[in-house]
Amino acid sequence: MERIKAPKGTADIFGKEANLYRYIEDVARSIFDIYGYCEIRTPIFEEKSVFTRSVGEETEIGKQMYTFADKKQRLLSLRPENTAGVIRSYIEHSLYSSSKCTKLYYLGPMFRYERPQAGRMRQFYQLGTEAIGSHSPLLDAEVIAMALHLLSELGINGYQLKINSIGCRKCQQTHTEQILLEVKKIKERLCSDCQERAEKNPRRILDCKNKACQEMTKCLPDTSSLLCKDCKDLFSEMIHSMELLEIDYIIDPRLVRGLDYYSKTVFEIQKEGLGAQNTIAAGGRYDYLVEELGGPSVPAVGFSAGLERLILSMDRNIPEQEPDIYIAYLSDYLEEAFLLANTLRKNCLSCLIDLEPKSLKNQLKEASSKAATWTVIIGDEIKNGKIVLKDMKREKQLEIKEEKIIEWLIKRKNPADPLYPVKKRR
Ligand SMILES: [Zn+2]
Ligand SMILES: [Zn+2]
């Protein structure tokens, strides 16, 4: 029979790779805690309109959605990103009534039907935050600082932070008009995507990844000269707070971001050498999205990062999960070994044991390959109430009384915590 494989663009994540994902998620959670964000878990599918009204149907992401009809012919989409779902939830549960600024973070899989390549999968993992309810440009700087804090904790260096303001609705309207005037002259020569953008969302022509388009569109007006007074003031305040926090940045007036919902501040953190996909984290303000999805007029700012690209950018090895103890035993003492493993685990000591009896030599080999800190050897000494303990790192061996072993191991695992409670063997 033909073997069944995982669908194109998806991957099974296990072993060292799964540890890496878990590591990033753990680090992210601890950073988000520090900044006062709470976790939110939204469904991985939503009504299609949640995304068409936020991301935009005609954007690249909008076109890459997995959409299907359920048994009652409701149109549902797998989430291509999570801001829209978080805002839908924020409105549905009236979270705006409980506090002034709601800070939420999420972690989880997203889905986009696109050509799989390094750092770009059809099911990929994202983490991100949304701070909803404040206009303060200090918050924009804080979100960027938090994103950079996360990168630094993950050992990611050598990136560039690009920032820009795409302005309020009024500024965006002016920008669109200015681009439309200019784009006529070059429209014929632009890529088919850009020709479509010229009709539907001309500002996004600036975001085209096609090299020929980038060259031709150099003549198009960027955002540098068009911001209204309010937007200009907000942007300078944001920059001032970035300087206060000593954050290095580059202002890129052509940075517009590929989603419909952004307004005012946008930013991208880019790192070279990751292939075509050089953005490792990105975000910005979306002051109109809550309203556009049917909620009150509440501003918001957030960022997201893809785990696959974070992994590609990390140049640090993460600490391996090593067991505290490996239990080796002579086959006659399987039950004693089995019981000891249970007691060790109840005392929060991680331990490995092979319940299929093997030769002692093989078990010791396995113990060193798993990099256990200690190996407990249960042999004939157990008849005299003693167990052999081998310190694997120092290659030392000692005999210890059976009833003392738990206490002894706990003390060495937690030297600073002698009051660690000891559970007695039953
Ligand atoms: Zn404006
Ligand atoms: Zn183009």
GROMACS .gro file of N, CA, C and O in nm, residues 176-240:
model
  260
  176THR      N    1  -0.256   5.749  -0.156
  176THR     CA    2  -0.314   5.670  -0.265
  176THR      C    3  -0.331   5.757  -0.390
  176THR      O    4  -0.294   5.717  -0.501
  177GLU      N    5  -0.386   5.877  -0.368
  177GLU     CA    6  -0.409   5.966  -0.484
  177GLU      C    7  -0.277   6.002  -0.552
  177GLU      O    8  -0.266   6.000  -0.674
  178GLN      N    9  -0.177   6.034  -0.471
  178GLN     CA   10  -0.046   6.072  -0.527
  178GLN      C   11   0.014   5.957  -0.607
  178GLN      O   12   0.071   5.979  -0.715
  179ILE      N   13   0.001   5.836  -0.553
  179ILE     CA   14   0.058   5.721  -0.624
  179ILE      C   15  -0.017   5.698  -0.755
  179ILE      O   16   0.045   5.674  -0.860
  180LEU      N   17  -0.149   5.708  -0.748
  180LEU     CA   18  -0.229   5.686  -0.869
  180LEU      C   19  -0.188   5.779  -0.983
  180LEU      O   20  -0.181   5.739  -1.099
  181LEU      N   21  -0.157   5.904  -0.947
  181LEU     CA   22  -0.114   6.001  -1.048
  181LEU      C   23   0.012   5.954  -1.119
  181LEU      O   24   0.025   5.965  -1.240
  182GLU      N   25   0.106   5.904  -1.039
  182GLU     CA   26   0.238   5.867  -1.092
  182GLU      C   27   0.239   5.730  -1.159
  182GLU      O   28   0.314   5.707  -1.254
  183VAL      N   29   0.159   5.640  -1.104
  183VAL     CA   30   0.170   5.501  -1.146
  183VAL      C   31   0.123   5.481  -1.290
  183VAL      O   32   0.168   5.389  -1.359
  184LYS      N   33   0.037   5.569  -1.337
  184LYS     CA   34  -0.013   5.561  -1.475
  184LYS      C   35   0.101   5.545  -1.575
  184LYS      O   36   0.093   5.468  -1.669
  185LYS      N   37   0.210   5.623  -1.548
  185LYS     CA   38   0.321   5.628  -1.644
  185LYS      C   39   0.395   5.494  -1.656
  185LYS      O   40   0.457   5.467  -1.758
  186ILE      N   41   0.393   5.416  -1.548
  186ILE     CA   42   0.474   5.293  -1.550
  186ILE      C   43   0.390   5.166  -1.542
  186ILE      O   44   0.442   5.055  -1.550
  187LYS      N   45   0.260   5.184  -1.527
  187LYS     CA   46   0.171   5.071  -1.498
  187LYS      C   47   0.191   4.952  -1.591
  187LYS      O   48   0.199   4.837  -1.546
  188GLU      N   49   0.203   4.979  -1.720
  188GLU     CA   50   0.214   4.873  -1.820
  188GLU      C   51   0.332   4.780  -1.793
  188GLU      O   52   0.326   4.661  -1.822
  189ARG      N   53   0.438   4.836  -1.736
  189ARG     CA   54   0.561   4.758  -1.720
  189ARG      C   55   0.569   4.686  -1.585
  189ARG      O   56   0.661   4.608  -1.561
  190LEU      N   57   0.475   4.714  -1.497
  190LEU     CA   58   0.479   4.651  -1.364
  190LEU      C   59   0.434   4.504  -1.371
  190LEU      O   60   0.369   4.463  -1.467
  191CYS      N   61   0.468   4.428  -1.266
  191CYS     CA   62   0.427   4.287  -1.263
  191CYS      C   63   0.274   4.279  -1.252
  191CYS      O   64   0.209   4.376  -1.217
  192SER      N   65   0.219   4.161  -1.282
  192SER     CA   66   0.072   4.148  -1.286
  192SER      C   67   0.011   4.179  -1.149
  192SER      O   68  -0.096   4.238  -1.140
  193ASP      N   69   0.082   4.138  -1.040
  193ASP     CA   70   0.031   4.168  -0.905
  193ASP      C   71   0.017   4.319  -0.885
  193ASP      O   72  -0.082   4.368  -0.833
  194CYS      N   73   0.122   4.392  -0.928
  194CYS     CA   74   0.120   4.537  -0.908
  194CYS      C   75   0.013   4.602  -0.994
  194CYS      O   76  -0.048   4.700  -0.952
  195GLN      N   77  -0.010   4.548  -1.113
  195GLN     CA   78  -0.116   4.605  -1.197
  195GLN      C   79  -0.250   4.591  -1.127
  195GLN      O   80  -0.334   4.681  -1.132
  196GLU      N   81  -0.267   4.478  -1.059
  196GLU     CA   82  -0.389   4.456  -0.982
  196GLU      C   83  -0.394   4.552  -0.862
  196GLU      O   84  -0.498   4.610  -0.831
  197ARG      N   85  -0.277   4.567  -0.794
  197ARG     CA   86  -0.271   4.658  -0.680
  197ARG      C   87  -0.307   4.800  -0.721
  197ARG      O   88  -0.371   4.873  -0.646
  198ALA      N   89  -0.263   4.839  -0.842
  198ALA     CA   90  -0.290   4.974  -0.891
  198ALA      C   91  -0.441   5.000  -0.893
  198ALA      O   92  -0.487   5.111  -0.870
  199GLU      N   93  -0.519   4.893  -0.917
  199GLU     CA   94  -0.664   4.907  -0.919
  199GLU      C   95  -0.721   4.909  -0.776
  199GLU      O   96  -0.809   4.987  -0.745
  200LYS      N   97  -0.669   4.818  -0.692
  200LYS     CA   98  -0.736   4.795  -0.564
  200LYS      C   99  -0.673   4.862  -0.443
  200LYS      O  100  -0.742   4.909  -0.353
  201ASN      N  101  -0.541   4.860  -0.437
  201ASN     CA  102  -0.474   4.921  -0.322
  201ASN      C  103  -0.336   4.970  -0.365
  201ASN      O  104  -0.234   4.906  -0.337
  202PRO      N  105  -0.334   5.084  -0.434
  202PRO     CA  106  -0.210   5.129  -0.501
  202PRO      C  107  -0.090   5.144  -0.406
  202PRO      O  108   0.024   5.122  -0.447
  203ARG      N  109  -0.116   5.179  -0.279
  203ARG     CA  110  -0.002   5.199  -0.189
  203ARG      C  111   0.082   5.072  -0.175
  203ARG      O  112   0.201   5.076  -0.150
  204ARG      N  113   0.016   4.958  -0.191
  204ARG     CA  114   0.089   4.833  -0.171
  204ARG      C  115   0.187   4.801  -0.284
  204ARG      O  116   0.267   4.708  -0.272
  205ILE      N  117   0.185   4.880  -0.390
  205ILE     CA  118   0.285   4.863  -0.495
  205ILE      C  119   0.424   4.884  -0.435
  205ILE      O  120   0.521   4.818  -0.473
  206LEU      N  121   0.433   4.972  -0.335
  206LEU     CA  122   0.561   4.999  -0.271
  206LEU      C  123   0.617   4.876  -0.200
  206LEU      O  124   0.734   4.868  -0.167
  207ASP      N  125   0.528   4.779  -0.173
  207ASP     CA  126   0.565   4.661  -0.096
  207ASP      C  127   0.603   4.543  -0.187
  207ASP      O  128   0.635   4.435  -0.140
  208CYS      N  129   0.603   4.566  -0.320
  208CYS     CA  130   0.629   4.454  -0.413
  208CYS      C  131   0.770   4.400  -0.393
  208CYS      O  132   0.866   4.474  -0.377
  209LYS      N  133   0.779   4.267  -0.394
  209LYS     CA  134   0.910   4.203  -0.372
  209LYS      C  135   0.984   4.181  -0.505
  209LYS      O  136   1.099   4.140  -0.506
  210ASN      N  137   0.915   4.208  -0.615
  210ASN     CA  138   0.973   4.191  -0.748
  210ASN      C  139   1.080   4.299  -0.772
  210ASN      O  140   1.052   4.419  -0.763
  211LYS      N  141   1.204   4.254  -0.805
  211LYS     CA  142   1.316   4.348  -0.816
  211LYS      C  143   1.291   4.455  -0.925
  211LYS      O  144   1.320   4.573  -0.906
  212ALA      N  145   1.237   4.410  -1.040
  212ALA     CA  146   1.211   4.504  -1.151
  212ALA      C  147   1.111   4.611  -1.107
  212ALA      O  148   1.128   4.730  -1.135
  213CYS      N  149   1.006   4.566  -1.036
  213CYS     CA  150   0.906   4.662  -0.986
  213CYS      C  151   0.971   4.760  -0.889
  213CYS      O  152   0.947   4.881  -0.897
  214GLN      N  153   1.053   4.708  -0.801
  214GLN     CA  154   1.117   4.795  -0.700
  214GLN      C  155   1.197   4.905  -0.767
  214GLN      O  156   1.196   5.020  -0.724
  215GLU      N  157   1.265   4.868  -0.877
  215GLU     CA  158   1.346   4.964  -0.951
  215GLU      C  159   1.256   5.072  -1.014
  215GLU      O  160   1.279   5.192  -0.998
  216MET      N  161   1.150   5.025  -1.080
  216MET     CA  162   1.060   5.117  -1.151
  216MET      C  163   0.981   5.207  -1.058
  216MET      O  164   0.950   5.321  -1.093
  217THR      N  165   0.948   5.155  -0.941
  217THR     CA  166   0.859   5.231  -0.853
  217THR      C  167   0.936   5.327  -0.761
  217THR      O  168   0.877   5.389  -0.674
  218LYS      N  169   1.067   5.336  -0.784
  218LYS     CA  170   1.147   5.432  -0.706
  218LYS      C  171   1.093   5.574  -0.721
  218LYS      O  172   1.110   5.658  -0.632
  219CYS      N  173   1.031   5.601  -0.837
  219CYS     CA  174   0.980   5.735  -0.865
  219CYS      C  175   0.848   5.764  -0.792
  219CYS      O  176   0.805   5.878  -0.783
  220LEU      N  177   0.784   5.659  -0.737
  220LEU     CA  178   0.655   5.680  -0.670
  220LEU      C  179   0.676   5.752  -0.536
  220LEU      O  180   0.776   5.729  -0.468
  221PRO      N  181   0.581   5.838  -0.498
  221PRO     CA  182   0.598   5.910  -0.372
  221PRO      C  183   0.589   5.814  -0.253
  221PRO      O  184   0.506   5.724  -0.252
  222ASP      N  185   0.679   5.832  -0.155
  222ASP     CA  186   0.670   5.752  -0.033
  222ASP      C  187   0.595   5.834   0.072
  222ASP      O  188   0.537   5.937   0.040
  223THR      N  189   0.600   5.788   0.197
  223THR     CA  190   0.517   5.854   0.299
  223THR      C  191   0.586   5.975   0.362
  223THR      O  192   0.526   6.045   0.442
  224SER      N  193   0.714   6.000   0.324
  224SER     CA  194   0.793   6.096   0.400
  224SER      C  195   0.737   6.239   0.398
  224SER      O  196   0.753   6.313   0.494
  225SER      N  197   0.671   6.278   0.287
  225SER     CA  198   0.631   6.418   0.279
  225SER      C  199   0.481   6.438   0.295
  225SER      O  200   0.432   6.549   0.282
  226LEU      N  201   0.406   6.331   0.318
  226LEU     CA  202   0.261   6.351   0.310
  226LEU      C  203   0.188   6.348   0.443
  226LEU      O  204   0.068   6.373   0.449
  227LEU      N  205   0.258   6.315   0.554
  227LEU     CA  206   0.186   6.299   0.681
  227LEU      C  207   0.122   6.431   0.726
  227LEU      O  208   0.182   6.538   0.714
  228CYS      N  209   0.001   6.423   0.778
  228CYS     CA  210  -0.067   6.540   0.832
  228CYS      C  211   0.002   6.580   0.964
  228CYS      O  212   0.083   6.504   1.018
  229LYS      N  213  -0.035   6.693   1.019
  229LYS     CA  214   0.033   6.745   1.139
  229LYS      C  215   0.025   6.644   1.254
  229LYS      O  216   0.124   6.612   1.318
  230ASP      N  217  -0.097   6.592   1.278
  230ASP     CA  218  -0.116   6.498   1.389
  230ASP      C  219  -0.029   6.373   1.373
  230ASP      O  220   0.036   6.328   1.468
  231CYS      N  221  -0.031   6.316   1.252
  231CYS     CA  222   0.045   6.194   1.228
  231CYS      C  223   0.195   6.220   1.242
  231CYS      O  224   0.270   6.138   1.296
  232LYS      N  225   0.237   6.336   1.194
  232LYS     CA  226   0.378   6.374   1.203
  232LYS      C  227   0.420   6.385   1.350
  232LYS      O  228   0.523   6.333   1.391
  233ASP      N  229   0.335   6.451   1.430
  233ASP     CA  230   0.364   6.468   1.573
  233ASP      C  231   0.372   6.333   1.644
  233ASP      O  232   0.463   6.308   1.724
  234LEU      N  233   0.275   6.246   1.614
  234LEU     CA  234   0.275   6.114   1.678
  234LEU      C  235   0.401   6.037   1.642
  234LEU      O  236   0.463   5.972   1.727
  235PHE      N  237   0.440   6.047   1.514
  235PHE     CA  238   0.559   5.974   1.469
  235PHE      C  239   0.684   6.029   1.538
  235PHE      O  240   0.771   5.951   1.580
  236SER      N  241   0.693   6.162   1.553
  236SER     CA  242   0.814   6.214   1.621
  236SER      C  243   0.815   6.174   1.768
  236SER      O  244   0.921   6.145   1.823
  237GLU      N  245   0.698   6.170   1.831
  237GLU     CA  246   0.694   6.125   1.971
  237GLU      C  247   0.738   5.980   1.982
  237GLU      O  248   0.807   5.941   2.077
  238MET      N  249   0.695   5.899   1.886
  238MET     CA  250   0.731   5.758   1.886
  238MET      C  251   0.883   5.745   1.873
  238MET      O  252   0.947   5.672   1.949
  239ILE      N  253   0.940   5.822   1.780
  239ILE     CA  254   1.084   5.817   1.759
  239ILE      C  255   1.157   5.865   1.883
  239ILE      O  256   1.258   5.806   1.925
  240HIS      N  257   1.102   5.968   1.947
  240HIS     CA  258   1.164   6.018   2.069
  240HIS      C  259   1.167   5.908   2.177
  240HIS      O  260   1.269   5.887   2.243
   0.00000   0.00000   0.00000
